[in-house]
XYZ file of C-alpha atoms in Angstrom:
192
model
C 253.139 -101.658 -270.957
C 253.495 -105.412 -271.460
C 255.015 -105.437 -267.815
C 252.104 -103.395 -266.596
C 249.439 -105.478 -267.742
C 251.445 -108.786 -266.285
C 251.505 -106.489 -262.868
C 247.579 -106.153 -262.948
C 247.018 -110.086 -263.907
C 249.446 -111.261 -261.075
C 247.159 -109.120 -258.343
C 243.897 -110.722 -259.435
C 242.979 -113.010 -256.708
C 242.778 -116.791 -257.599
C 239.426 -117.287 -256.174
C 237.855 -114.687 -258.475
C 239.788 -116.523 -261.647
C 238.285 -119.655 -260.400
C 234.703 -118.796 -259.103
C 233.740 -116.149 -261.533
C 232.894 -118.615 -264.231
C 230.970 -120.859 -261.982
C 228.795 -117.732 -260.714
C 228.085 -116.844 -264.136
C 226.831 -120.265 -264.981
C 224.625 -120.114 -261.856
C 223.129 -116.728 -262.637
C 221.995 -118.003 -266.162
C 220.497 -121.714 -264.919
C 217.442 -121.406 -262.779
C 215.600 -124.331 -261.645
C 212.025 -122.971 -260.094
C 209.635 -125.148 -258.351
C 205.938 -123.425 -258.867
C 204.306 -125.063 -255.760
C 203.154 -121.467 -254.452
C 201.983 -120.819 -258.064
C 200.541 -123.981 -259.125
C 199.555 -125.636 -255.782
C 197.706 -128.708 -257.170
C 200.424 -129.427 -259.661
C 203.799 -130.691 -259.163
C 205.289 -128.486 -261.955
C 209.090 -127.089 -262.312
C 210.452 -124.833 -264.498
C 214.100 -124.994 -265.679
C 215.748 -122.410 -267.633
C 219.288 -123.447 -268.407
C 222.094 -121.517 -270.671
C 223.486 -123.531 -273.385
C 225.839 -120.491 -274.346
C 229.724 -121.101 -274.102
C 231.730 -119.060 -271.634
C 232.676 -116.707 -274.106
C 229.825 -116.418 -276.324
C 227.509 -113.513 -276.396
C 224.526 -115.307 -277.791
C 222.429 -115.684 -274.759
C 219.970 -118.924 -275.634
C 218.232 -120.758 -273.200
C 216.820 -124.352 -273.093
C 213.243 -123.833 -271.518
C 212.001 -126.971 -269.690
C 208.563 -127.586 -268.004
C 208.116 -130.562 -265.772
C 205.231 -132.021 -264.199
C 205.455 -135.030 -261.923
C 209.336 -134.951 -263.133
C 208.141 -135.630 -266.558
C 208.463 -133.103 -269.089
C 205.532 -131.341 -270.755
C 207.129 -128.574 -272.374
C 210.523 -127.982 -274.102
C 211.379 -124.941 -275.839
C 214.884 -123.229 -277.128
C 214.607 -119.485 -276.617
C 216.777 -116.293 -277.002
C 216.806 -114.190 -273.563
C 218.835 -111.102 -272.826
C 218.975 -111.941 -268.863
C 217.354 -115.183 -268.590
C 214.680 -113.957 -266.340
C 211.000 -115.781 -265.632
C 208.051 -114.272 -264.447
C 204.670 -115.483 -263.363
C 201.328 -113.418 -264.295
C 197.852 -114.193 -265.496
C 197.740 -113.211 -269.378
C 194.176 -114.631 -270.217
C 191.900 -113.881 -267.389
C 191.254 -117.229 -265.905
C 192.740 -116.172 -262.660
C 195.959 -118.498 -263.023
C 199.311 -117.524 -263.718
C 200.935 -118.105 -266.915
C 204.668 -118.039 -267.695
C 206.464 -115.108 -269.204
C 210.218 -115.734 -270.071
C 212.400 -112.272 -270.885
C 213.142 -112.229 -274.278
C 214.753 -108.537 -275.386
C 215.454 -105.357 -273.978
C 215.609 -102.821 -276.898
C 217.584 -99.164 -276.993
C 214.535 -97.714 -274.808
C 214.399 -100.501 -272.287
C 211.048 -101.857 -274.241
C 210.912 -105.605 -272.841
C 209.465 -108.323 -274.796
C 208.558 -112.030 -273.465
C 207.722 -115.266 -274.690
C 204.437 -116.370 -273.221
C 203.676 -119.744 -272.192
C 199.859 -119.919 -271.225
C 198.756 -122.762 -268.603
C 195.905 -124.705 -269.718
C 194.211 -125.582 -266.582
C 192.058 -128.559 -268.241
C 194.911 -130.444 -269.888
C 197.461 -129.130 -267.051
C 199.810 -128.164 -269.807
C 201.233 -124.899 -271.197
C 201.122 -123.576 -274.703
C 203.024 -120.803 -276.151
C 201.552 -118.042 -277.613
C 203.148 -117.420 -281.030
C 204.430 -113.982 -281.903
C 204.133 -112.819 -278.495
C 207.615 -111.958 -278.010
C 206.723 -108.610 -280.720
C 204.922 -107.161 -277.948
C 206.831 -104.583 -275.835
C 206.164 -103.934 -272.230
C 202.933 -106.162 -271.889
C 200.604 -105.743 -269.339
C 197.192 -107.853 -269.499
C 194.086 -105.597 -268.850
C 191.121 -108.229 -267.203
C 188.447 -105.366 -267.611
C 189.025 -105.676 -271.701
C 190.592 -108.809 -271.852
C 193.393 -107.554 -273.762
C 197.030 -106.780 -273.587
C 198.289 -103.120 -273.307
C 201.829 -102.455 -275.017
C 203.076 -99.037 -273.907
C 206.285 -98.580 -276.081
C 208.711 -95.787 -274.954
C 210.039 -94.328 -278.380
C 210.386 -91.009 -279.962
C 206.712 -90.597 -279.494
C 205.405 -92.934 -276.864
C 202.351 -95.006 -277.777
C 200.121 -97.746 -276.459
C 199.064 -100.536 -278.758
C 196.662 -102.974 -277.977
C 196.761 -106.908 -278.865
C 194.100 -109.795 -278.157
C 195.263 -113.445 -277.517
C 193.040 -115.702 -279.673
C 193.834 -119.377 -279.533
C 197.690 -119.554 -279.326
C 198.411 -116.472 -281.162
C 198.589 -112.717 -280.270
C 196.344 -110.417 -282.708
C 197.424 -106.571 -283.186
C 193.936 -104.847 -282.920
C 195.389 -101.977 -285.050
C 194.933 -99.483 -282.416
C 197.691 -97.204 -281.433
C 197.202 -94.443 -279.029
C 200.048 -91.356 -278.796
C 200.968 -90.305 -275.694
C 202.158 -86.749 -276.420
C 201.163 -83.071 -275.113
C 198.874 -82.568 -278.190
C 196.710 -85.530 -277.563
C 194.211 -86.102 -275.087
C 195.606 -89.791 -273.926
C 192.254 -90.719 -271.595
C 190.236 -89.817 -273.957
C 191.858 -91.357 -277.171
C 191.617 -94.481 -274.630
C 188.137 -94.184 -273.988
C 187.505 -93.689 -277.958
C 189.284 -97.025 -278.275
C 187.573 -98.758 -275.836
C 184.035 -97.948 -277.355
C 185.310 -98.807 -280.926
C 186.707 -102.216 -279.796
C 184.165 -103.518 -276.888
C 181.079 -103.633 -278.973
């Protein structure tokens, strides 16, 4: 059996052994210029992996620069190290999402950093990473979280200040429930 292992290892091309660790490092380190997202600002976003080559814990340093000066620094846990830009407060300016986890049913969570246009900086929304599959609904100015589980359901949240607030309204999505009708009830109850 040991001779078999030696033969396999001898057949592995040297370039794979040399370049694979470099590929992994590059994949986990991103530097993004955001000129097309924030055209009047000179903002760059950096997400750098701080794990060791054999470490299974994917931690990252998130750094946001404006004019080469740090305006926000945070250490985050991210399963895949993905960054997205979407408006989550209805001001028409995209905010920053950093992927957090994906659970067993592929429900993704994110850290949210809202762009503060007045101060030209970002603020982290506390506990946002507890919201699964978040989507901002600009009509009702809330965040909808459609969760895939044993019984799928929609949960509603509101961003207030620097926190996300659970509106304590859950709509189950199953055959015995008219999902559209229940959603309309939620709108009537929550929008007064």
